[in-house]
Coordinates of C-alpha atoms in Angstrom, one line a residue:
Chain F
M1 CA -76.5 22.6 -39.1
S2 CA -80.0 24.0 -39.4
E3 CA -80.6 27.6 -40.2
A4 CA -82.2 28.1 -36.8
M5 CA -78.9 27.2 -35.1
Q6 CA -77.1 29.9 -36.9
P7 CA -79.1 33.0 -36.1
K8 CA -78.1 36.1 -38.1
Q9 CA -77.5 38.2 -35.0
L10 CA -74.4 36.0 -34.3
V11 CA -72.5 37.5 -37.2
P12 CA -71.9 40.8 -35.5
V13 CA -69.8 38.9 -33.0
L14 CA -67.0 39.5 -35.4
T15 CA -65.5 43.0 -35.4
D16 CA -65.5 45.2 -38.6
E17 CA -61.7 44.8 -38.5
E18 CA -61.9 41.0 -38.4
V19 CA -64.5 40.9 -41.2
A20 CA -62.4 43.2 -43.3
E21 CA -59.3 41.0 -42.9
I22 CA -61.3 37.9 -43.7
E23 CA -62.9 39.5 -46.8
H24 CA -59.4 40.5 -47.9
E25 CA -58.3 36.9 -47.9
I26 CA -61.5 35.8 -49.7
A27 CA -60.8 38.3 -52.4
H28 CA -57.7 36.4 -53.4
L29 CA -59.4 32.9 -53.4
P30 CA -61.8 31.2 -55.8
D31 CA -64.5 30.8 -53.2
R32 CA -65.5 31.9 -49.7
E33 CA -65.0 28.5 -48.0
S34 CA -61.4 28.4 -49.1
A35 CA -60.6 31.1 -46.5
A36 CA -61.7 28.9 -43.6
I37 CA -58.2 28.4 -42.1
D38 CA -57.3 32.1 -42.7
A39 CA -60.5 33.2 -41.1
L40 CA -60.0 31.0 -38.0
M41 CA -56.4 32.3 -37.7
I42 CA -57.5 35.9 -38.1
V43 CA -60.1 35.6 -35.3
Q44 CA -57.7 33.8 -33.1
K45 CA -55.1 36.5 -33.6
H46 CA -57.5 39.1 -32.2
R47 CA -59.1 37.0 -29.5
G48 CA -56.5 34.4 -28.5
W49 CA -58.8 31.5 -29.4
V50 CA -61.9 30.5 -31.4
S51 CA -65.0 30.3 -29.2
D52 CA -68.2 28.6 -30.3
E53 CA -69.7 32.0 -30.9
S54 CA -66.8 33.0 -33.1
L55 CA -67.0 29.7 -35.0
F56 CA -70.7 30.2 -35.7
A57 CA -70.1 33.7 -36.9
I58 CA -67.2 32.7 -39.2
A59 CA -69.2 29.9 -40.7
K60 CA -72.0 32.3 -41.4
L61 CA -69.6 34.7 -43.0
L62 CA -68.0 32.0 -45.2
D63 CA -71.4 30.6 -46.1
M64 CA -70.6 27.1 -44.8
S65 CA -71.9 24.9 -42.0
A66 CA -70.5 25.3 -38.5
A67 CA -70.0 21.6 -38.2
E68 CA -67.8 21.5 -41.3
L69 CA -65.8 24.5 -40.0
D70 CA -65.3 22.9 -36.6
G71 CA -64.0 19.8 -38.4
I72 CA -61.4 22.0 -40.0
A73 CA -60.7 24.0 -36.8
T74 CA -60.1 20.9 -34.7
F75 CA -57.8 19.3 -37.3
Y76 CA -55.1 22.0 -37.0
N77 CA -53.0 22.1 -33.8
L78 CA -52.4 25.9 -34.1
I79 CA -56.1 26.7 -33.9
F80 CA -57.2 26.8 -30.3
R81 CA -60.9 25.8 -29.6
Q82 CA -60.3 26.3 -25.9
P83 CA -59.2 29.5 -24.1
V84 CA -55.4 29.8 -23.7
G85 CA -53.3 32.0 -21.5
K86 CA -51.9 35.4 -22.4
H87 CA -48.7 33.7 -23.5
V88 CA -48.6 30.3 -25.2
V89 CA -45.4 28.4 -24.5
M90 CA -44.7 25.6 -27.1
V91 CA -41.8 23.3 -26.3
C92 CA -40.3 21.2 -29.1
D93 CA -40.4 17.5 -28.5
S94 CA -39.1 16.3 -31.9
V95 CA -36.0 14.3 -32.5
S96 CA -33.2 16.9 -32.8
C97 CA -34.3 18.6 -29.6
Y98 CA -34.8 15.2 -28.0
V99 CA -31.1 14.3 -28.8
M100 CA -30.1 17.5 -27.1
G101 CA -32.0 16.9 -23.9
A102 CA -35.5 18.1 -24.6
D103 CA -37.2 15.6 -22.4
Q104 CA -35.4 16.8 -19.3
L105 CA -36.0 20.4 -20.4
A106 CA -39.7 19.8 -20.7
Q107 CA -39.8 18.4 -17.2
D108 CA -38.0 21.5 -15.9
I109 CA -40.3 23.8 -17.7
K110 CA -43.3 21.9 -16.3
S111 CA -41.9 22.3 -12.7
H112 CA -41.0 25.9 -13.3
L113 CA -44.5 26.9 -14.5
G114 CA -46.3 24.3 -12.3
L115 CA -48.1 22.9 -15.3
E116 CA -48.6 19.8 -17.4
F117 CA -48.9 20.1 -21.1
G118 CA -52.3 21.4 -22.0
Q119 CA -52.7 23.4 -18.8
T120 CA -52.9 27.2 -18.1
T121 CA -51.5 28.9 -15.1
E122 CA -54.1 30.1 -12.6
D123 CA -53.3 33.8 -13.3
G124 CA -54.0 33.0 -17.0
N125 CA -50.5 34.1 -18.0
F126 CA -49.0 31.0 -19.5
T127 CA -50.4 28.0 -21.4
L128 CA -48.0 25.1 -21.9
L129 CA -48.1 22.9 -25.1
P130 CA -45.8 20.5 -26.9
I131 CA -44.9 21.4 -30.5
V132 CA -43.2 19.5 -33.3
C133 CA -39.8 20.5 -34.8
L134 CA -39.5 24.3 -35.0
G135 CA -36.9 24.2 -37.7
A136 CA -34.0 25.5 -35.6
C137 CA -32.4 22.2 -35.0
D138 CA -28.8 23.5 -35.0
K139 CA -29.8 25.5 -31.9
A140 CA -31.6 22.8 -30.1
P141 CA -33.3 22.5 -27.7
T142 CA -35.9 25.1 -28.7
M143 CA -39.2 26.5 -27.7
M144 CA -41.6 29.2 -29.0
I145 CA -43.3 31.7 -26.7
D146 CA -46.0 33.5 -28.7
E147 CA -44.2 34.5 -31.9
D148 CA -40.7 34.4 -30.3
L149 CA -38.4 31.5 -31.1
V150 CA -36.2 30.7 -28.1
E151 CA -33.0 28.8 -29.0
N152 CA -30.4 26.8 -27.1
V153 CA -32.7 26.8 -24.1
K154 CA -31.0 25.8 -20.8
S155 CA -32.9 24.9 -17.7
S156 CA -30.8 27.4 -15.8
D157 CA -32.2 30.2 -18.0
L158 CA -35.9 29.5 -17.5
T159 CA -36.4 32.1 -14.7
E160 CA -34.9 34.8 -16.8
I161 CA -36.8 33.7 -20.0
F162 CA -40.2 33.6 -18.5
A163 CA -39.7 36.8 -16.6
R164 CA -39.9 38.6 -19.9
Y165 CA -43.5 37.5 -20.3
V166 CA -45.0 38.6 -17.1
Chain O
M1 CA -14.7 33.4 -58.7
S2 CA -17.5 35.1 -56.9
L3 CA -19.2 33.4 -54.0
Q4 CA -22.4 33.2 -56.0
E5 CA -20.8 31.0 -58.5
T6 CA -19.9 28.3 -56.0
K7 CA -22.8 28.9 -53.6
P8 CA -25.7 30.1 -55.8
L9 CA -28.2 29.8 -52.9
T10 CA -26.3 31.3 -50.0
G11 CA -23.3 33.1 -51.5
R12 CA -25.2 36.4 -51.6
I13 CA -26.1 36.0 -47.9
E14 CA -22.4 35.6 -47.1
E15 CA -21.4 38.6 -49.3
V16 CA -24.0 40.8 -47.6
G17 CA -23.3 39.4 -44.2
G18 CA -26.9 38.9 -43.3
V19 CA -30.4 39.3 -44.7
V20 CA -30.3 40.0 -48.4
E21 CA -32.6 43.0 -48.8
F22 CA -34.1 44.1 -52.1
A23 CA -31.3 46.5 -53.0
D24 CA -28.6 44.0 -52.0
Y25 CA -30.3 41.3 -54.1
V26 CA -30.5 43.5 -57.2
A27 CA -26.9 44.8 -56.8
G28 CA -25.9 41.1 -56.9
G29 CA -27.6 40.5 -60.2
G30 CA -31.0 39.7 -58.7
Y31 CA -34.1 39.5 -60.9
E32 CA -32.0 39.4 -64.0
A33 CA -32.8 35.7 -64.4
A34 CA -36.5 36.4 -64.2
R35 CA -36.1 39.3 -66.7
K36 CA -34.2 37.0 -69.1
A37 CA -36.7 34.2 -68.8
V38 CA -39.9 36.3 -69.1
T39 CA -38.6 38.7 -71.9
T40 CA -36.3 36.5 -74.0
M41 CA -37.3 32.8 -73.5
S42 CA -40.4 30.8 -74.2
P43 CA -41.9 28.8 -71.4
A44 CA -40.9 25.6 -73.2
D45 CA -37.3 26.9 -73.3
V46 CA -37.3 27.6 -69.5
I47 CA -38.6 24.1 -68.8
S48 CA -36.0 22.5 -71.1
Q49 CA -33.2 24.4 -69.4
V50 CA -34.3 23.3 -66.0
K51 CA -34.6 19.7 -67.3
D52 CA -31.1 19.9 -68.9
A53 CA -29.7 21.2 -65.6
N54 CA -31.1 18.0 -64.0
L55 CA -32.4 19.9 -61.0
C56 CA -34.0 17.4 -58.7
G57 CA -36.6 18.4 -56.1
R58 CA -35.0 19.4 -52.8
G59 CA -38.0 18.7 -50.6
G60 CA -37.0 15.1 -50.1
A61 CA -38.2 13.0 -53.0
G62 CA -35.7 14.2 -55.6
F63 CA -38.1 14.2 -58.5
P64 CA -36.7 16.0 -61.6
T65 CA -38.2 19.5 -61.5
G66 CA -38.2 20.2 -65.2
T67 CA -40.0 16.9 -65.9
K68 CA -42.6 17.8 -63.3
W69 CA -43.2 21.2 -64.9
G70 CA -43.5 19.5 -68.3
F71 CA -46.6 17.6 -67.0
V72 CA -48.6 20.8 -66.9
P73 CA -50.6 21.4 -70.1
Q74 CA -48.7 24.0 -72.0
G75 CA -50.1 27.4 -73.1
D76 CA -53.4 28.8 -71.9
A77 CA -55.5 26.1 -70.3
H78 CA -57.8 24.9 -73.1
D79 CA -60.9 25.7 -71.0
G80 CA -59.7 29.2 -70.2
G81 CA -59.2 28.2 -66.5
V82 CA -56.3 29.0 -64.3
K83 CA -53.2 27.1 -63.3
Y84 CA -51.4 27.4 -59.9
L85 CA -47.9 27.4 -58.7
V86 CA -47.4 26.5 -55.1
C87 CA -44.2 26.6 -53.0
N88 CA -44.1 24.0 -50.2
G89 CA -42.6 26.0 -47.3
D90 CA -44.2 23.8 -44.7
E91 CA -40.9 22.7 -43.3
M92 CA -42.0 20.2 -40.6
E93 CA -39.8 17.3 -41.2
P94 CA -38.1 16.9 -37.8
G95 CA -34.4 17.8 -38.0
T96 CA -34.9 20.1 -41.0
F97 CA -34.1 23.8 -40.8
K98 CA -32.8 24.8 -44.3
D99 CA -35.9 26.5 -45.8
R100 CA -36.3 28.7 -42.7
Y101 CA -32.8 29.9 -43.4
L102 CA -33.3 30.5 -47.1
I103 CA -36.7 32.3 -46.7
T104 CA -35.4 34.5 -43.8
Y105 CA -32.0 35.5 -45.4
N106 CA -32.6 35.3 -49.1
P107 CA -36.4 35.7 -49.7
H108 CA -36.0 37.4 -53.1
L109 CA -34.3 34.3 -54.5
L110 CA -37.4 32.3 -53.7
V111 CA -39.7 35.0 -55.2
E112 CA -37.6 35.2 -58.3
G113 CA -37.6 31.4 -58.7
M114 CA -41.4 31.4 -58.4
I115 CA -41.7 34.1 -61.0
I116 CA -39.7 31.9 -63.4
G117 CA -41.6 28.8 -62.5
A118 CA -45.0 30.5 -62.9
Y119 CA -43.9 31.8 -66.3
A120 CA -42.8 28.4 -67.3
I121 CA -46.1 26.6 -66.5
G122 CA -48.3 29.6 -67.4
A123 CA -49.6 30.2 -63.9
E124 CA -50.8 33.7 -62.9
K125 CA -51.6 32.8 -59.3
A126 CA -49.0 31.5 -56.9
F127 CA -48.9 30.6 -53.2
V128 CA -46.2 30.1 -50.6
F129 CA -47.6 27.6 -48.1
L130 CA -45.7 28.5 -45.0
R131 CA -45.5 27.0 -41.6
G132 CA -47.7 28.8 -39.1
E133 CA -44.8 28.9 -36.6
Y134 CA -42.5 30.6 -39.1
H135 CA -43.2 34.2 -38.0
T136 CA -39.8 35.7 -38.8
P137 CA -39.5 34.0 -42.3
K138 CA -43.1 35.2 -43.0
Q139 CA -42.1 38.8 -42.3
A140 CA -39.1 38.6 -44.5
L141 CA -41.1 37.0 -47.3
A142 CA -44.0 39.4 -47.1
Q143 CA -41.5 42.3 -47.3
A144 CA -39.8 40.7 -50.3
I145 CA -43.2 40.3 -52.1
A146 CA -44.1 43.9 -51.3
D147 CA -40.7 45.1 -52.7
A148 CA -41.1 43.0 -55.8
E149 CA -44.6 44.2 -56.4
A150 CA -43.5 47.8 -56.0
K151 CA -40.9 47.3 -58.7
G152 CA -43.3 45.6 -61.1
Y153 CA -41.6 42.2 -60.8
L154 CA -44.9 40.8 -59.5
G155 CA -48.4 41.9 -60.4
K156 CA -49.6 43.0 -63.8
N157 CA -47.5 43.2 -67.0
I158 CA -44.3 41.9 -65.5
F159 CA -41.2 43.4 -67.2
G160 CA -43.5 45.1 -69.6
T161 CA -44.9 41.9 -71.0
D162 CA -48.4 40.5 -70.8
F163 CA -47.3 38.0 -68.0
N164 CA -49.1 38.6 -64.7
L165 CA -48.5 37.0 -61.3
D166 CA -50.2 37.3 -58.0
L167 CA -48.1 35.8 -55.2
R168 CA -49.7 35.2 -51.8
I169 CA -48.6 33.6 -48.5
H170 CA -50.8 31.0 -46.8
S171 CA -49.9 30.6 -43.1
S172 CA -50.5 27.0 -42.1
G173 CA -52.7 26.0 -39.2
G174 CA -50.2 23.3 -38.3
R175 CA -49.8 19.5 -38.8
Y176 CA -46.9 17.7 -40.5
I177 CA -49.2 16.0 -43.0
C178 CA -49.6 19.4 -44.7
G179 CA -46.1 18.8 -46.2
E180 CA -47.6 15.9 -48.3
E181 CA -48.3 17.5 -51.6
T182 CA -52.0 16.8 -52.0
A183 CA -52.8 17.3 -48.3
L184 CA -51.1 20.7 -48.7
L185 CA -53.5 21.5 -51.5
N186 CA -56.5 20.6 -49.4
A187 CA -55.2 22.8 -46.6
L188 CA -54.6 25.6 -49.2
E189 CA -58.3 25.2 -50.2
G190 CA -59.2 25.7 -46.5
K191 CA -60.1 22.1 -45.9
R192 CA -58.8 19.4 -43.5
A193 CA -55.3 18.4 -44.7
Q194 CA -56.0 14.9 -45.7
P195 CA -54.0 13.5 -48.7
R196 CA -55.9 12.9 -51.9
T197 CA -56.0 9.8 -54.1
K198 CA -53.4 9.8 -56.9
P199 CA -53.8 9.8 -59.8
P200 CA -54.8 12.4 -60.8
F201 CA -51.5 14.1 -59.9
P202 CA -51.5 17.8 -59.1
P203 CA -50.0 18.8 -62.5
A204 CA -53.2 17.5 -64.1
S205 CA -55.6 18.3 -61.2
G206 CA -54.3 20.1 -58.1
A207 CA -55.5 23.2 -56.2
W208 CA -59.2 23.8 -56.8
G209 CA -59.1 21.0 -59.4
R210 CA -56.7 23.0 -61.7
P211 CA -53.3 22.1 -63.0
T212 CA -50.8 22.8 -60.2
I213 CA -47.1 22.5 -59.6
V214 CA -45.8 22.2 -56.0
N215 CA -42.1 22.6 -55.4
N216 CA -40.0 23.0 -52.3
V217 CA -38.4 26.3 -51.2
E218 CA -34.8 25.2 -52.0
T219 CA -35.9 23.8 -55.4
F220 CA -37.3 27.2 -56.5
C221 CA -34.1 28.9 -55.2
N222 CA -32.0 26.8 -57.6
V223 CA -33.9 28.1 -60.7
P224 CA -32.7 31.7 -61.1
P225 CA -29.0 30.7 -61.1
I226 CA -29.7 27.9 -63.6
I227 CA -31.3 30.5 -65.9
T228 CA -28.5 33.0 -65.4
R229 CA -25.4 30.8 -65.5
G230 CA -26.6 28.0 -67.6
T231 CA -26.8 24.2 -67.4
N232 CA -23.2 23.3 -67.9
W233 CA -22.1 25.5 -65.0
Y234 CA -24.9 24.0 -62.9
R235 CA -24.1 20.4 -63.8
D236 CA -20.4 20.9 -63.0
L237 CA -21.2 22.1 -59.5
G238 CA -22.1 18.6 -58.3
I239 CA -19.4 16.1 -57.4
T240 CA -21.4 13.0 -58.3
D241 CA -24.1 12.4 -61.0
D242 CA -26.6 14.7 -59.2
C243 CA -26.2 18.3 -60.1
G244 CA -25.9 21.7 -58.3
T245 CA -25.3 22.4 -54.7
K246 CA -27.2 21.2 -51.7
I247 CA -27.9 22.8 -48.4
Y248 CA -26.7 20.2 -45.9
G249 CA -27.3 20.4 -42.2
V250 CA -26.2 18.7 -39.0
S251 CA -28.0 18.7 -35.7
G252 CA -27.0 16.7 -32.6
R253 CA -23.9 16.6 -30.4
V254 CA -21.3 18.0 -32.8
K255 CA -19.1 21.0 -32.0
N256 CA -20.6 23.2 -34.7
P257 CA -24.1 22.3 -35.7
G258 CA -25.4 24.3 -38.7
L259 CA -26.1 24.5 -42.4
W260 CA -23.7 24.6 -45.3
E261 CA -24.2 24.9 -49.0
L262 CA -21.9 22.4 -50.6
P263 CA -21.5 20.6 -53.9
I264 CA -24.1 17.9 -54.1
G265 CA -22.3 14.6 -53.4
T266 CA -20.1 15.8 -50.6
T267 CA -19.5 12.8 -48.2
I268 CA -21.2 12.4 -44.9
R269 CA -17.9 12.3 -43.2
E270 CA -16.7 15.6 -44.7
I271 CA -20.0 17.3 -43.7
I272 CA -19.8 16.1 -40.1
E273 CA -16.0 16.4 -39.5
T274 CA -15.0 19.4 -41.6
H275 CA -18.1 21.5 -41.5
A276 CA -19.8 20.5 -38.3
G277 CA -16.5 20.3 -36.5
G278 CA -16.8 16.6 -35.5
M279 CA -18.4 15.2 -32.4
Q280 CA -18.3 17.0 -29.1
D281 CA -15.7 15.7 -26.7
G282 CA -16.8 12.6 -24.9
F283 CA -19.4 11.6 -27.5
K284 CA -19.1 9.0 -30.2
L285 CA -21.2 8.9 -33.3
R286 CA -23.3 5.7 -33.6
G287 CA -25.7 6.4 -36.4
L288 CA -27.6 9.2 -38.2
L289 CA -30.8 9.9 -40.0
P290 CA -29.5 11.4 -43.2
G291 CA -32.4 13.7 -44.2
G292 CA -35.0 14.1 -41.5
A293 CA -37.0 11.9 -39.2
S294 CA -38.6 9.8 -42.0
T295 CA -35.3 8.5 -43.4
D296 CA -33.6 5.2 -42.5
F297 CA -30.7 5.2 -40.1
L298 CA -27.2 5.0 -41.6
V299 CA -24.2 3.7 -39.5
E300 CA -20.4 3.7 -39.5
E301 CA -20.1 1.7 -42.7
H302 CA -22.0 4.4 -44.6
F303 CA -20.1 7.5 -43.4
D304 CA -17.8 7.7 -46.4
L305 CA -20.8 7.7 -48.8
A306 CA -21.6 10.7 -51.0
M307 CA -24.7 12.6 -49.8
D308 CA -26.7 12.5 -53.0
F309 CA -30.1 11.0 -54.0
Q310 CA -28.7 7.9 -55.8
T311 CA -25.9 6.9 -53.4
I312 CA -28.1 7.2 -50.2
R313 CA -30.9 5.4 -51.9
A314 CA -28.5 2.6 -52.8
A315 CA -27.5 2.4 -49.2
G316 CA -31.1 1.7 -48.2
S317 CA -32.1 5.1 -47.0
R318 CA -33.0 8.5 -48.6
M319 CA -31.1 11.8 -48.7
G320 CA -34.5 13.4 -47.9
T321 CA -34.0 17.0 -47.0
G322 CA -30.2 16.6 -46.6
T323 CA -30.3 17.8 -43.0
M324 CA -29.0 15.0 -40.8
I325 CA -29.7 14.1 -37.2
L326 CA -26.9 12.5 -35.3
M327 CA -27.3 9.8 -32.7
D328 CA -24.4 9.7 -30.4
D329 CA -23.5 6.9 -27.9
S330 CA -25.3 8.5 -25.0
I331 CA -28.6 8.1 -26.8
C332 CA -30.7 5.0 -26.4
P333 CA -31.8 3.8 -29.9
V334 CA -35.0 2.3 -28.4
D335 CA -36.0 5.6 -26.7
M336 CA -35.0 7.6 -29.8
S337 CA -37.2 5.3 -31.9
R338 CA -40.0 5.9 -29.4
N339 CA -39.6 9.6 -29.8
L340 CA -39.8 9.3 -33.6
Q341 CA -42.9 7.1 -33.5
H342 CA -44.5 9.5 -31.0
F343 CA -44.2 12.2 -33.7
F344 CA -45.5 10.0 -36.5
A345 CA -48.4 8.6 -34.4
Q346 CA -49.4 12.1 -33.4
E347 CA -49.2 13.6 -36.9
S348 CA -51.1 10.9 -38.7
C349 CA -54.1 12.5 -40.3
G350 CA -56.2 9.5 -39.1
F351 CA -57.6 8.5 -42.5
C352 CA -56.1 5.1 -43.0
T353 CA -56.4 2.4 -40.3
P354 CA -52.8 1.0 -40.4
C355 CA -51.4 4.5 -39.8
R356 CA -54.0 5.8 -37.3
E357 CA -54.1 2.6 -35.2
G358 CA -50.8 1.0 -36.0
L359 CA -48.4 3.9 -35.2
P360 CA -49.7 4.6 -31.7
W361 CA -49.6 0.9 -31.0
I362 CA -45.9 0.7 -32.1
E363 CA -45.2 3.8 -29.9
Q364 CA -46.7 2.0 -26.9
L365 CA -44.8 -1.1 -27.6
L366 CA -41.5 0.8 -27.8
L367 CA -42.4 2.6 -24.5
D368 CA -43.0 -0.7 -22.9
I369 CA -39.6 -2.0 -24.1
E370 CA -37.9 1.2 -23.0
E371 CA -39.4 1.1 -19.5
G372 CA -38.5 -2.6 -19.0
R373 CA -41.9 -4.2 -19.7
G374 CA -40.7 -5.7 -23.0
K375 CA -41.5 -9.4 -23.6
P376 CA -39.8 -12.0 -25.7
G377 CA -41.4 -11.9 -29.1
D378 CA -42.0 -8.2 -29.0
L379 CA -39.3 -7.6 -31.7
D380 CA -41.0 -10.1 -34.0
I381 CA -44.3 -8.2 -33.5
L382 CA -42.4 -4.9 -34.3
D383 CA -40.8 -6.5 -37.4
Q384 CA -44.2 -7.8 -38.6
N385 CA -46.1 -4.7 -38.0
A386 CA -43.4 -2.5 -39.6
Q387 CA -44.1 -4.5 -42.7
Y388 CA -47.9 -4.3 -42.5
I389 CA -47.9 -0.5 -41.8
G390 CA -44.9 0.5 -43.9
A391 CA -45.5 -1.3 -47.2
P392 CA -46.4 1.3 -49.8
G393 CA -50.0 0.7 -50.9
N394 CA -51.4 -0.3 -47.6
T395 CA -52.1 3.3 -46.8
F396 CA -53.2 6.3 -48.8
C397 CA -50.1 8.4 -48.6
L398 CA -46.5 7.8 -47.6
H399 CA -46.8 9.1 -44.0
A400 CA -46.8 5.6 -42.5
T401 CA -44.0 4.4 -44.9
G402 CA -41.9 7.3 -43.7
A403 CA -42.6 6.5 -40.1
I404 CA -41.5 2.9 -40.5
E405 CA -38.2 3.7 -42.3
P406 CA -36.3 4.8 -39.1
L407 CA -37.9 2.0 -37.1
Q408 CA -37.0 -0.8 -39.5
S409 CA -33.5 0.4 -39.8
A410 CA -33.1 0.9 -36.0
L411 CA -34.3 -2.7 -35.6
K412 CA -31.7 -3.8 -38.1
Y413 CA -28.6 -1.8 -36.9
F414 CA -29.3 -1.6 -33.2
R415 CA -31.0 -4.9 -32.6
E416 CA -28.7 -5.9 -29.7
D417 CA -29.9 -2.7 -27.9
F418 CA -33.6 -3.7 -28.3
E419 CA -32.8 -7.3 -27.2
K420 CA -30.8 -6.1 -24.1
H421 CA -33.8 -4.0 -23.0
I422 CA -36.0 -7.1 -23.0
T423 CA -33.6 -9.6 -21.5
D424 CA -32.4 -7.1 -18.7
G425 CA -35.9 -5.7 -18.1
K426 CA -34.5 -2.1 -18.1
C427 CA -32.9 0.5 -20.3
P428 CA -29.1 0.2 -20.1
Y429 CA -28.7 3.9 -20.9
K430 CA -30.4 5.0 -17.7

């Protein structure tokens, strides 16, 4: 990435709060680049996703190339390089939930929200994604909505569950 | 006998009846092990006590913890550089839910275990690598770290000595491969989580090229009780040759799925029938993955075996994380295999060709068989490719090997199901 493609004025895209949080992480690490994942997650926490503009600004702040940072960002499934809805719904598709009927549940969630995996509702409220084992296998099937773990999910409860996130 | 004597990891949780807060932990004798180790023992003494206790890693591989710690150069690093202690809290092995429980309900036990571990190897910097989805455990752990810092159990001059420890949480960005020790270190360094070549192993060259020890959450939680109560007590806890207790778990169609801390070496049948309450009415147990998705299936002939590292290895599988996934008679073994291979194909880091290309191909072949498009000869192709992909050494790390373990054993124990799909041209379970 040439210097010309990372103009300095893109740095102010990050808020003072974001920069402060990222610098706090850097202070505990041996070098600036090591904070790459933390920085991406911090910006995503504030903005919902990591836009190209954000990516360029973070790369500049960490003193690394935007191409390298994008290689990192796109490796990790919890870092979103596309806009997502206000609430992200992640449905477990791993083996314990599978045994407890997760495939049918996923179908029912798709019909309920009118979405396929990877899509966002037209009103921008929900994005639907699959997720691997959420570590609550004794309470399968499970899903996670934003930071809330939902356990023992039944298709008959979907209306009530999603109503909490409108 | 107090609960903590028979259940050193979870006894205090039961006594308190929920989350063990700082005051509860201290009232139950908490941080006395760290105080004893840091103020009265040499690092070499701590390592030899953990070695004598025969504590084996609880993340799945079962490597002796004291031996691993002993690989780190003792004393100050000769070049004046730092050493690191890392806790692998990236619990992503499907079917595994024990570390979430320990971190959420007894976070100080982990913190105390890490203080002792860091003292033993001479690390002043430690990280807990935590799953990004573990929001509740992260809150509990962050609170525990803050409480320990406030009391001077973390930070500078711990217990009035010259030992310092900075303990930080790294929230993962996702991906199962982060659980692989060297991939985890790359992720910790802010890079793509691709496994590194070994050797050098992390105790020689780990995080940022420095000597590093990586241990599982449950492993660290075993350390404080070993220091407090001694090696004889610890060795006597186990039923078989392995020592201590183990957090066993059962998921699937049992009456009472959950986790139980039991003497290591408890039989599979006792775990399922006594603790998990047996199968739900109308369902029969056909097989199980003993310790997560990457372990070989076990079947009826194995159910009286002791759940310990050696016994399960001798039966051709691995105890792994000790949290078993049950396959009842309503589940199609072909479709369950497809589900497992979907996971491993998706989670391959993409570095090695057999894993990146082979696993999706196997998933597709299983989907074809499941949906009635299987052809004669497909099982031979599966057998053959399982060997190519799964043989250790054909790929950089053990991801592909782990993926193939449940497939090869499913082909062995449930072969008639695979054959019937192909001859009937449909899934008999649908």
